[in-house]
Amino acid sequence: MDHFPVFMAVAGRRIVVSGGGEAALAKLRLILKTTAHVTVVAAEAAPEIRRWAAEGRLRLIPRAMEPGDAMCAVLFYAANEDDAEDARVARLAHRDGARVNIVDNLLDSQFITPAIVDRDPVVIAIGTEGAAPVLARRIKRDLEERLPASLGLLARIGKTFRAAADVLPMGVVRRDFWTAFYDRVGPQAVESDGEAAVIPALETLLDETLRATGKAGHVDLVGAGPGDPELLTLKARKALDVADVVIHDRLVSREILELARREAVMIDAGKEGFGAAMAQADIDALIVEHALKGAHVVRLKAGDPTVFGRLDEEIDALAAAGVSWRIVPGITAASAAVASIGQSLTKRGRNSAVRFMTGHDTKGFADHDWKVLARPGEVAAIYMGKRAARFIQGRLLMHGADPMTPVTVIENASRLDQRVLATTLAELEPTLSEAGLTGPALTFLGLAPRDAVAATQTMNIEEFA
Ligand code: SAH
């Protein structure tokens, strides 16, 4: 594409045409459809142009073009049907700062004018980059035949009805409503009873649609996994494909958000550890609000939604509002983190149970059964454990844990910027603070990176030294 199609704002701006013959007339027929201020500079102007000037539809300067004539113009057409004169006026217009088109001279033109199907405010521009004007005209004719002449009128009336139609659930229902209007109901109304029949027809259609859709939306509570988009489940992917609204956590990676349906409304309900950017109750209310409008909501949570995800509060809110929901599981941070250090969460003869624990809860540092956790061989995956590290370290040592117990912190597990910090309980702090991790990190108590893995990751670990 050597020419990029855009719709340029011309309301109240100047468009200047140099030339008064056929070429100028052809352009003027198009330009006069706009709300721009049109000026024609021509020593000799065709009668039609003079008539338009007399009617006040354009301003005619009845002489050859001079410097300043195209001052403040957004667009300029050189349409003198004379190469030398066109080149001269194009230079002048350039100097005046206008974008220049020289009729029938693609090479020296800064823009070209497409073939236009005008159903204002619906305007279709067809371009072939000068390669096949005949083809452009044929496509234009086809489209003109296909699009009812009333389309522009319908679009204008439709626009005034947009707010009223917003009572319809977002998504399929609303799209189907408008499709039915433009394809069937609108053209029929205009044809049988004229413009005045359109709004009543819209009102009837809206009533029918509302009656047919008295149902609420649906919420998928979806696990987005630890960050790597390939660790998303197929079910999660499908849910994102059809979502009308995606309400996501701060931790959900950008690559994953980009997989959502293009038209989906994306809402960041991001929360930071401790203090919340958005209170849980507000998030609950937001999810319910969109679902009640009929939207298919995807509530996208990092990792697995059932692990430290405050899922039950959201489900309670949905149940209270009578909204249907389902849980789509995801890969939790502990699974991704343990994979990255080549270890198992459980191991015969070492630990027959593993704990998922949080470093802090809504009340502050979380308390745990430290005595049990201090026993040799225990394995725990500590979520949200960065700030609580010193507290956890102190409690465990106080309860008799071996200071040499391996502790591994994995930051940004499964992401490109993953970092692994291998240490011991005795060294956990200040090692962790000194490392200055900024991403989400999972701490394993009782696990060290497997030797082979540790070797390949020494670089990572040394970054913290
Ligand atoms: N539901 C999520 C956990 C939410 S709590 C899950 O199943 O993973 C948020 C905590 O998860 C973070 O503080 C961090 O401890 C952990 N976490 C989430 N994503 C992570 C990642 N990619 N790498 C390491 N830890 C992560």
Coordinates of C-alpha atoms and ligand atoms in Angstrom, one line a residue:
M1 CA 0.0 0.0 0.0
D2 CA 1.8 3.1 -1.2
H3 CA -1.2 5.3 -0.3
F4 CA -2.9 5.0 3.1
P5 CA -6.6 5.8 3.1
V6 CA -7.8 8.2 5.8
F7 CA -10.8 10.5 6.2
M8 CA -9.6 14.0 6.6
A9 CA -11.4 16.6 8.6
V10 CA -12.3 19.4 6.2
A11 CA -15.3 21.0 7.9
G12 CA -14.7 24.8 7.7
R13 CA -11.2 24.4 6.2
R14 CA -10.1 25.5 2.8
I15 CA -9.9 23.4 -0.3
V16 CA -8.5 25.2 -3.3
V17 CA -8.8 24.2 -7.0
S18 CA -6.7 25.8 -9.7
G19 CA -8.4 25.5 -13.1
G20 CA -11.8 26.1 -14.6
G21 CA -12.4 23.3 -17.2
E22 CA -13.6 19.7 -17.2
A23 CA -10.9 18.4 -14.8
A24 CA -11.7 21.1 -12.3
L25 CA -15.4 20.4 -12.6
A26 CA -15.0 16.7 -12.0
K27 CA -13.1 17.4 -8.7
L28 CA -15.5 20.1 -7.7
R29 CA -18.5 17.8 -8.0
L30 CA -16.9 15.7 -5.2
I31 CA -15.5 18.5 -3.1
L32 CA -18.8 20.4 -3.0
K33 CA -20.3 17.5 -1.1
T34 CA -18.1 18.4 1.8
T35 CA -18.5 21.2 4.3
A36 CA -15.2 22.7 3.4
H37 CA -14.8 26.3 2.1
V38 CA -14.0 25.8 -1.6
T39 CA -12.1 28.3 -3.7
V40 CA -11.5 28.1 -7.4
V41 CA -8.7 30.1 -9.0
A42 CA -9.2 30.3 -12.8
A43 CA -8.9 33.0 -15.4
E44 CA -11.6 31.3 -17.3
A45 CA -14.2 29.3 -15.5
A46 CA -16.9 27.0 -16.9
P47 CA -20.4 28.3 -16.6
E48 CA -21.3 25.7 -13.9
I49 CA -18.4 27.0 -11.8
R50 CA -19.6 30.6 -12.2
R51 CA -23.1 29.5 -11.3
W52 CA -21.8 27.8 -8.1
A53 CA -19.9 31.0 -7.3
A54 CA -23.1 33.1 -7.8
E55 CA -25.0 30.7 -5.5
G56 CA -22.3 31.2 -2.8
R57 CA -21.3 27.5 -2.9
L58 CA -17.7 28.4 -3.7
R59 CA -15.5 31.4 -4.1
L60 CA -14.2 32.2 -7.5
I61 CA -10.9 34.1 -8.0
P62 CA -11.1 35.0 -11.8
R63 CA -7.4 35.2 -12.6
A64 CA -4.3 33.0 -12.8
M65 CA -3.0 31.6 -9.5
E66 CA -0.7 33.8 -7.4
P67 CA 1.4 33.1 -4.3
G68 CA -0.8 33.1 -1.2
D69 CA -4.0 31.9 -3.0
A70 CA -3.7 28.4 -1.3
M71 CA -2.7 29.9 2.1
C72 CA -4.2 27.7 5.0
A73 CA -5.7 25.3 2.5
V74 CA -5.7 21.7 3.7
L75 CA -6.0 20.3 0.1
F76 CA -5.1 21.8 -3.2
Y77 CA -5.9 20.5 -6.7
A78 CA -3.9 21.5 -9.8
A79 CA -6.5 20.9 -12.5
N80 CA -5.5 23.1 -15.4
E81 CA -5.1 20.3 -17.9
D82 CA -1.7 21.9 -18.7
D83 CA 1.4 20.3 -17.4
A84 CA 3.5 23.5 -17.2
E85 CA 0.7 25.5 -15.5
D86 CA -0.1 22.6 -13.1
A87 CA 3.6 22.4 -12.1
R88 CA 3.7 26.1 -11.5
V89 CA 0.6 26.3 -9.3
A90 CA 1.6 23.1 -7.5
R91 CA 4.8 24.8 -6.5
L92 CA 2.9 27.9 -5.2
A93 CA 0.5 25.7 -3.3
H94 CA 3.3 23.8 -1.8
R95 CA 4.8 27.0 -0.5
D96 CA 1.5 27.9 1.0
G97 CA 1.6 24.7 3.0
A98 CA -1.2 22.8 1.2
R99 CA -1.2 19.1 0.3
V100 CA -1.1 19.0 -3.4
N101 CA -2.8 16.8 -6.0
I102 CA -2.0 17.3 -9.7
V103 CA -4.8 15.8 -11.7
D104 CA -3.7 12.8 -13.8
N105 CA -0.2 13.0 -12.4
L106 CA 0.2 10.3 -9.7
L107 CA 3.9 10.7 -9.4
D108 CA 3.9 14.4 -8.4
S109 CA 0.8 14.2 -6.2
Q110 CA 0.9 14.0 -2.4
F111 CA -2.5 12.5 -2.2
I112 CA -5.0 10.9 -4.6
T113 CA -8.8 11.1 -4.6
P114 CA -10.6 7.7 -4.4
A115 CA -13.8 6.8 -6.1
I116 CA -16.5 7.5 -3.6
V117 CA -19.8 5.9 -2.8
D118 CA -21.7 8.5 -0.9
R119 CA -24.4 7.5 1.6
D120 CA -23.4 10.3 3.9
P121 CA -22.5 9.7 6.8
V122 CA -21.6 6.4 5.3
V123 CA -18.8 7.0 2.8
I124 CA -16.9 4.3 1.1
A125 CA -13.7 5.2 -0.6
I126 CA -12.3 2.9 -3.3
G127 CA -8.7 3.3 -4.5
T128 CA -6.5 1.3 -6.8
E129 CA -3.4 3.5 -6.4
G130 CA -3.9 4.7 -9.9
A131 CA -3.5 1.2 -11.3
A132 CA -7.0 0.5 -12.4
P133 CA -9.5 3.4 -12.4
V134 CA -11.9 1.3 -14.5
L135 CA -12.0 -1.3 -11.8
A136 CA -12.6 1.3 -9.1
R137 CA -15.6 2.6 -11.0
R138 CA -17.0 -0.9 -11.4
I139 CA -16.7 -1.6 -7.7
K140 CA -18.3 1.8 -7.0
R141 CA -21.2 0.9 -9.3
D142 CA -21.6 -2.5 -7.7
L143 CA -21.7 -1.0 -4.2
E144 CA -24.1 1.7 -5.2
E145 CA -26.5 -0.9 -6.5
R146 CA -26.1 -3.0 -3.4
L147 CA -26.4 -0.3 -0.8
P148 CA -29.9 1.2 -0.5
A149 CA -30.1 4.9 -1.2
S150 CA -31.7 5.3 2.2
L151 CA -28.6 4.0 3.9
G152 CA -27.3 7.5 4.7
L153 CA -30.7 8.5 6.1
L154 CA -30.8 5.3 8.1
A155 CA -27.4 5.9 9.5
R156 CA -28.3 9.4 10.5
I157 CA -31.4 8.3 12.3
G158 CA -29.7 5.2 13.7
K159 CA -27.2 7.5 15.3
T160 CA -29.9 9.4 17.2
F161 CA -31.2 6.1 18.5
R162 CA -27.8 4.8 19.7
A163 CA -28.3 5.8 23.3
A164 CA -31.8 4.1 23.4
A165 CA -30.4 0.9 22.0
D166 CA -27.7 0.9 24.7
V167 CA -30.2 -0.8 27.0
L168 CA -29.6 -3.9 25.0
P169 CA -26.8 -6.2 26.2
M170 CA -23.5 -5.5 24.6
G171 CA -22.2 -8.0 22.1
V172 CA -24.2 -10.3 19.9
V173 CA -27.6 -9.0 20.8
R174 CA -26.8 -5.4 20.1
R175 CA -25.0 -6.3 16.9
D176 CA -27.9 -8.4 15.7
F177 CA -30.3 -5.5 16.5
W178 CA -28.4 -3.1 14.3
T179 CA -27.9 -5.6 11.5
A180 CA -31.7 -6.2 11.4
F181 CA -32.2 -2.5 11.3
Y182 CA -29.9 -1.7 8.4
D183 CA -30.6 -4.9 6.4
R184 CA -34.4 -5.2 6.8
V185 CA -36.4 -3.1 9.1
G186 CA -35.0 0.3 8.2
P187 CA -35.1 0.0 4.4
Q188 CA -38.6 -1.4 4.6
A189 CA -39.9 1.4 6.8
V190 CA -38.5 4.1 4.4
E191 CA -39.9 2.3 1.4
S192 CA -43.4 1.9 2.7
D193 CA -44.0 5.0 4.8
G194 CA -41.0 7.3 4.4
E195 CA -38.5 8.9 6.8
A196 CA -41.1 9.4 9.5
A197 CA -41.6 5.7 9.9
V198 CA -38.0 4.9 10.8
I199 CA -38.0 5.8 14.5
P200 CA -41.3 4.0 15.2
A201 CA -39.9 0.9 13.4
L202 CA -36.7 1.2 15.5
E203 CA -38.8 1.3 18.7
T204 CA -40.8 -1.8 17.7
L205 CA -37.6 -3.7 16.9
L206 CA -36.1 -2.7 20.2
D207 CA -39.2 -3.9 22.1
E208 CA -39.1 -7.2 20.3
T209 CA -35.4 -7.7 20.9
L210 CA -35.7 -6.8 24.6
R211 CA -38.5 -9.3 25.0
A212 CA -36.5 -12.0 23.2
T213 CA -33.4 -11.5 25.3
G214 CA -34.5 -11.2 28.9
K215 CA -31.4 -13.1 29.9
A216 CA -28.3 -12.0 31.9
G217 CA -24.8 -12.5 30.6
H218 CA -22.2 -15.0 31.8
V219 CA -18.9 -14.8 33.6
D220 CA -15.9 -17.1 33.0
L221 CA -13.5 -17.0 35.9
V222 CA -10.4 -17.8 33.9
G223 CA -6.8 -18.6 34.9
A224 CA -4.3 -16.8 32.7
G225 CA -1.4 -18.9 33.9
P226 CA 2.0 -17.5 35.0
G227 CA 2.7 -15.3 32.0
D228 CA 3.9 -17.3 29.1
P229 CA 1.0 -17.3 26.6
E230 CA 1.8 -20.9 25.7
L231 CA 0.9 -21.9 29.2
L232 CA -2.7 -20.7 28.7
T233 CA -5.2 -23.5 28.5
L234 CA -7.2 -24.0 25.2
K235 CA -10.4 -23.3 27.2
A236 CA -9.0 -19.9 28.4
R237 CA -8.0 -19.1 24.8
K238 CA -11.5 -19.9 23.6
A239 CA -13.1 -17.8 26.4
L240 CA -10.9 -14.8 25.4
D241 CA -12.0 -15.3 21.7
V242 CA -15.6 -14.7 22.5
A243 CA -15.4 -12.2 25.4
D244 CA -17.3 -8.9 25.3
V245 CA -15.6 -7.6 28.4
V246 CA -12.3 -8.7 29.9
I247 CA -11.6 -7.7 33.5
H248 CA -8.0 -8.6 34.3
D249 CA -5.5 -8.4 37.1
R250 CA -2.3 -6.4 37.0
L251 CA -0.2 -9.6 36.8
V252 CA -1.8 -10.8 33.6
S253 CA 0.9 -10.4 30.9
R254 CA 0.4 -8.1 27.9
E255 CA 0.9 -10.9 25.4
I256 CA -2.1 -12.7 26.9
L257 CA -4.3 -9.6 26.9
E258 CA -3.6 -9.2 23.2
L259 CA -5.2 -12.5 22.6
A260 CA -8.7 -11.2 23.6
R261 CA -11.2 -10.5 20.9
R262 CA -10.4 -7.2 19.2
E263 CA -13.8 -5.7 20.1
A264 CA -13.6 -6.7 23.8
V265 CA -13.6 -4.0 26.3
M266 CA -10.5 -4.4 28.4
I267 CA -10.6 -3.3 32.1
D268 CA -7.6 -3.3 34.4
A269 CA -8.7 -4.1 37.9
G270 CA -5.1 -4.3 38.9
K271 CA -4.2 -4.7 42.5
E272 CA -0.9 -4.2 44.2
G273 CA 0.2 -6.4 47.1
F274 CA -1.0 -4.8 50.4
G275 CA -3.2 -1.7 49.7
A276 CA -5.5 -2.2 46.7
A277 CA -5.7 -0.1 43.5
M278 CA -9.3 -1.2 43.2
A279 CA -11.2 -2.5 46.2
Q280 CA -12.4 -6.1 45.9
A281 CA -16.0 -5.1 46.5
D282 CA -15.7 -2.7 43.5
I283 CA -14.3 -5.4 41.3
D284 CA -17.2 -7.7 42.3
A285 CA -19.7 -5.0 41.5
L286 CA -18.0 -4.3 38.2
I287 CA -18.1 -7.9 37.1
V288 CA -21.8 -8.2 38.1
E289 CA -22.7 -4.9 36.3
H290 CA -21.3 -6.0 33.0
A291 CA -22.8 -9.5 33.3
L292 CA -26.2 -8.0 34.0
K293 CA -26.0 -6.0 30.8
G294 CA -25.8 -9.3 29.0
A295 CA -22.1 -9.3 28.3
H296 CA -19.9 -12.4 28.2
V297 CA -17.4 -11.4 30.8
V298 CA -14.0 -13.0 31.2
R299 CA -12.6 -12.4 34.6
L300 CA -9.0 -13.1 33.9
K301 CA -6.7 -13.9 36.9
A302 CA -3.0 -14.6 37.0
G303 CA -2.1 -18.3 37.5
D304 CA -5.0 -20.4 38.7
P305 CA -8.0 -18.5 39.8
T306 CA -8.6 -20.8 42.7
V307 CA -5.2 -20.1 44.3
F308 CA -5.0 -16.9 46.3
G309 CA -7.4 -15.3 43.8
R310 CA -10.2 -14.0 46.1
L311 CA -12.4 -16.1 43.8
D312 CA -15.1 -16.9 46.3
E313 CA -15.9 -13.3 46.9
E314 CA -16.5 -12.9 43.2
I315 CA -18.6 -16.1 43.0
D316 CA -20.7 -15.0 45.9
A317 CA -21.4 -11.7 44.2
L318 CA -22.3 -13.4 41.0
A319 CA -24.6 -16.0 42.7
A320 CA -26.3 -13.2 44.6
A321 CA -27.0 -11.4 41.3
G322 CA -28.2 -14.6 39.7
V323 CA -25.4 -14.5 37.0
S324 CA -24.2 -17.8 35.6
W325 CA -20.5 -18.5 35.9
R326 CA -17.8 -21.2 35.5
I327 CA -14.2 -21.6 36.5
V328 CA -11.5 -22.2 33.9
P329 CA -8.4 -23.4 35.7
G330 CA -4.9 -22.2 35.0
I331 CA -1.4 -23.1 35.7
T332 CA -0.5 -21.7 39.1
A333 CA 2.8 -19.8 39.7
A334 CA 4.1 -22.7 41.9
S335 CA 3.8 -25.2 39.0
A336 CA 5.6 -22.8 36.6
A337 CA 8.2 -21.9 39.2
V338 CA 9.1 -25.5 40.2
A339 CA 9.3 -26.5 36.5
S340 CA 11.9 -23.7 36.0
I341 CA 14.2 -25.1 38.7
G342 CA 13.8 -28.7 37.4
Q343 CA 12.2 -30.0 40.7
S344 CA 9.0 -31.7 41.8
L345 CA 6.6 -30.2 44.2
T346 CA 6.4 -33.6 45.9
K347 CA 9.0 -36.4 46.0
R348 CA 8.8 -39.9 47.4
G349 CA 10.8 -40.1 50.6
R350 CA 11.2 -36.3 50.9
N351 CA 7.8 -34.7 51.2
S352 CA 4.4 -36.4 50.8
A353 CA 2.6 -33.1 51.1
V354 CA 3.2 -29.6 49.8
R355 CA 1.8 -26.3 51.1
F356 CA 0.7 -23.4 49.1
M357 CA 0.9 -20.5 51.5
T358 CA 0.7 -16.8 51.4
G359 CA 3.2 -14.4 52.9
H360 CA 0.5 -12.0 53.9
D361 CA -3.2 -11.8 53.9
T362 CA -5.7 -9.0 54.3
K363 CA -4.7 -8.6 57.9
G364 CA -0.9 -8.4 57.4
F365 CA 1.8 -11.1 57.6
A366 CA 0.0 -14.4 57.6
D367 CA 0.5 -16.9 60.5
H368 CA 1.1 -20.5 59.8
D369 CA 1.9 -23.8 61.5
W370 CA 5.6 -22.8 61.8
K371 CA 6.5 -25.9 63.9
V372 CA 5.4 -28.3 61.1
L373 CA 7.0 -26.1 58.4
A374 CA 10.3 -26.2 60.3
R375 CA 10.6 -29.9 60.0
P376 CA 13.3 -31.2 57.6
G377 CA 12.0 -32.2 54.1
E378 CA 9.0 -29.9 54.2
V379 CA 8.2 -28.1 51.0
A380 CA 6.2 -24.9 50.8
A381 CA 5.4 -22.6 47.9
I382 CA 5.1 -19.2 49.3
Y383 CA 3.0 -16.7 47.3
M384 CA 3.3 -13.0 47.9
G385 CA 6.3 -13.8 50.1
K386 CA 8.7 -11.0 49.3
R387 CA 7.8 -8.5 52.0
A388 CA 7.1 -11.2 54.5
A389 CA 10.5 -12.9 54.0
R390 CA 12.1 -11.7 57.1
F391 CA 9.1 -12.5 59.2
I392 CA 8.9 -16.1 57.7
Q393 CA 12.6 -16.6 58.2
G394 CA 12.5 -15.5 61.8
R395 CA 9.5 -17.7 62.6
L396 CA 11.0 -20.8 61.1
L397 CA 14.4 -20.4 62.7
M398 CA 12.6 -19.7 66.0
H399 CA 10.8 -23.0 65.6
G400 CA 14.0 -24.9 65.0
A401 CA 14.3 -25.0 61.2
D402 CA 17.8 -25.9 59.9
P403 CA 19.4 -22.6 58.8
M404 CA 20.8 -24.5 55.8
T405 CA 17.4 -25.4 54.5
P406 CA 17.4 -24.5 50.8
V407 CA 15.2 -21.6 49.8
T408 CA 14.7 -20.6 46.1
V409 CA 13.0 -17.5 45.0
I410 CA 11.7 -17.4 41.4
E411 CA 10.7 -14.1 39.9
N412 CA 8.6 -13.8 36.8
A413 CA 8.4 -17.5 36.4
S414 CA 7.8 -18.6 32.8
R415 CA 8.4 -15.1 31.5
L416 CA 11.3 -13.9 29.4
D417 CA 12.6 -11.9 32.3
Q418 CA 12.5 -14.9 34.8
R419 CA 15.1 -14.8 37.5
V420 CA 16.1 -17.4 40.0
L421 CA 17.6 -16.7 43.4
A422 CA 19.0 -19.8 45.2
T423 CA 19.8 -19.3 48.8
T424 CA 19.3 -20.8 52.3
L425 CA 16.9 -20.0 55.1
A426 CA 19.7 -18.4 57.1
E427 CA 20.6 -16.1 54.1
L428 CA 17.1 -15.5 52.7
E429 CA 17.3 -12.0 54.2
P430 CA 19.2 -9.9 53.4
T431 CA 19.8 -11.7 50.1
L432 CA 16.3 -11.2 48.9
S433 CA 16.1 -7.5 49.7
E434 CA 19.5 -6.9 48.2
A435 CA 18.4 -8.6 45.0
G436 CA 15.7 -5.9 44.6
L437 CA 13.2 -8.0 42.7
T438 CA 10.4 -6.0 41.1
G439 CA 8.2 -8.6 39.5
P440 CA 6.0 -11.2 41.1
A441 CA 8.1 -13.8 42.9
L442 CA 7.4 -17.2 44.4
T443 CA 9.5 -18.5 47.2
F444 CA 10.1 -22.2 47.7
L445 CA 11.0 -23.4 51.1
G446 CA 12.8 -26.7 51.1
L447 CA 13.7 -26.7 47.4
A448 CA 17.0 -25.8 45.6
P449 CA 17.4 -25.7 41.8
R450 CA 18.4 -29.1 40.5
D451 CA 22.1 -29.1 40.0
A452 CA 21.9 -29.2 36.2
V453 CA 19.5 -26.4 36.1
A454 CA 21.4 -24.5 38.7
A455 CA 24.5 -24.6 36.4
T456 CA 22.7 -23.1 33.5
Q457 CA 21.2 -20.4 35.7
T458 CA 24.3 -19.3 37.6
M459 CA 24.3 -16.2 35.5
N460 CA 20.9 -15.3 36.8
I461 CA 21.9 -15.9 40.3
E462 CA 25.1 -14.0 40.0
E463 CA 23.2 -11.0 38.9
F464 CA 22.2 -10.7 42.5
A465 CA 25.7 -11.1 44.0
Ligands
SAH1 N1 -3.7 -17.0 41.3 C1 -2.2 -16.8 41.2 C2 -1.7 -16.3 42.5 C3 -2.1 -14.9 42.8 S1 -1.4 -14.2 44.2 C4 -1.6 -18.1 40.8 O1 -2.2 -19.2 40.8 O2 -0.4 -18.1 40.5 C5 0.0 -13.3 43.4 C6 1.3 -14.0 43.7 O3 1.4 -15.1 42.8 C7 2.5 -13.1 43.5 O4 2.7 -12.3 44.6 C8 3.6 -14.2 43.3 O5 4.0 -14.7 44.5 C9 2.8 -15.2 42.6 N2 3.0 -15.2 41.1 C10 2.1 -15.0 40.2 N3 2.6 -15.0 39.0 C11 3.9 -15.3 39.1 C12 5.0 -15.5 38.3 N4 4.9 -15.5 36.9 N5 6.2 -15.8 38.8 C13 6.4 -15.9 40.1 N6 5.4 -15.7 41.0 C14 4.2 -15.4 40.5

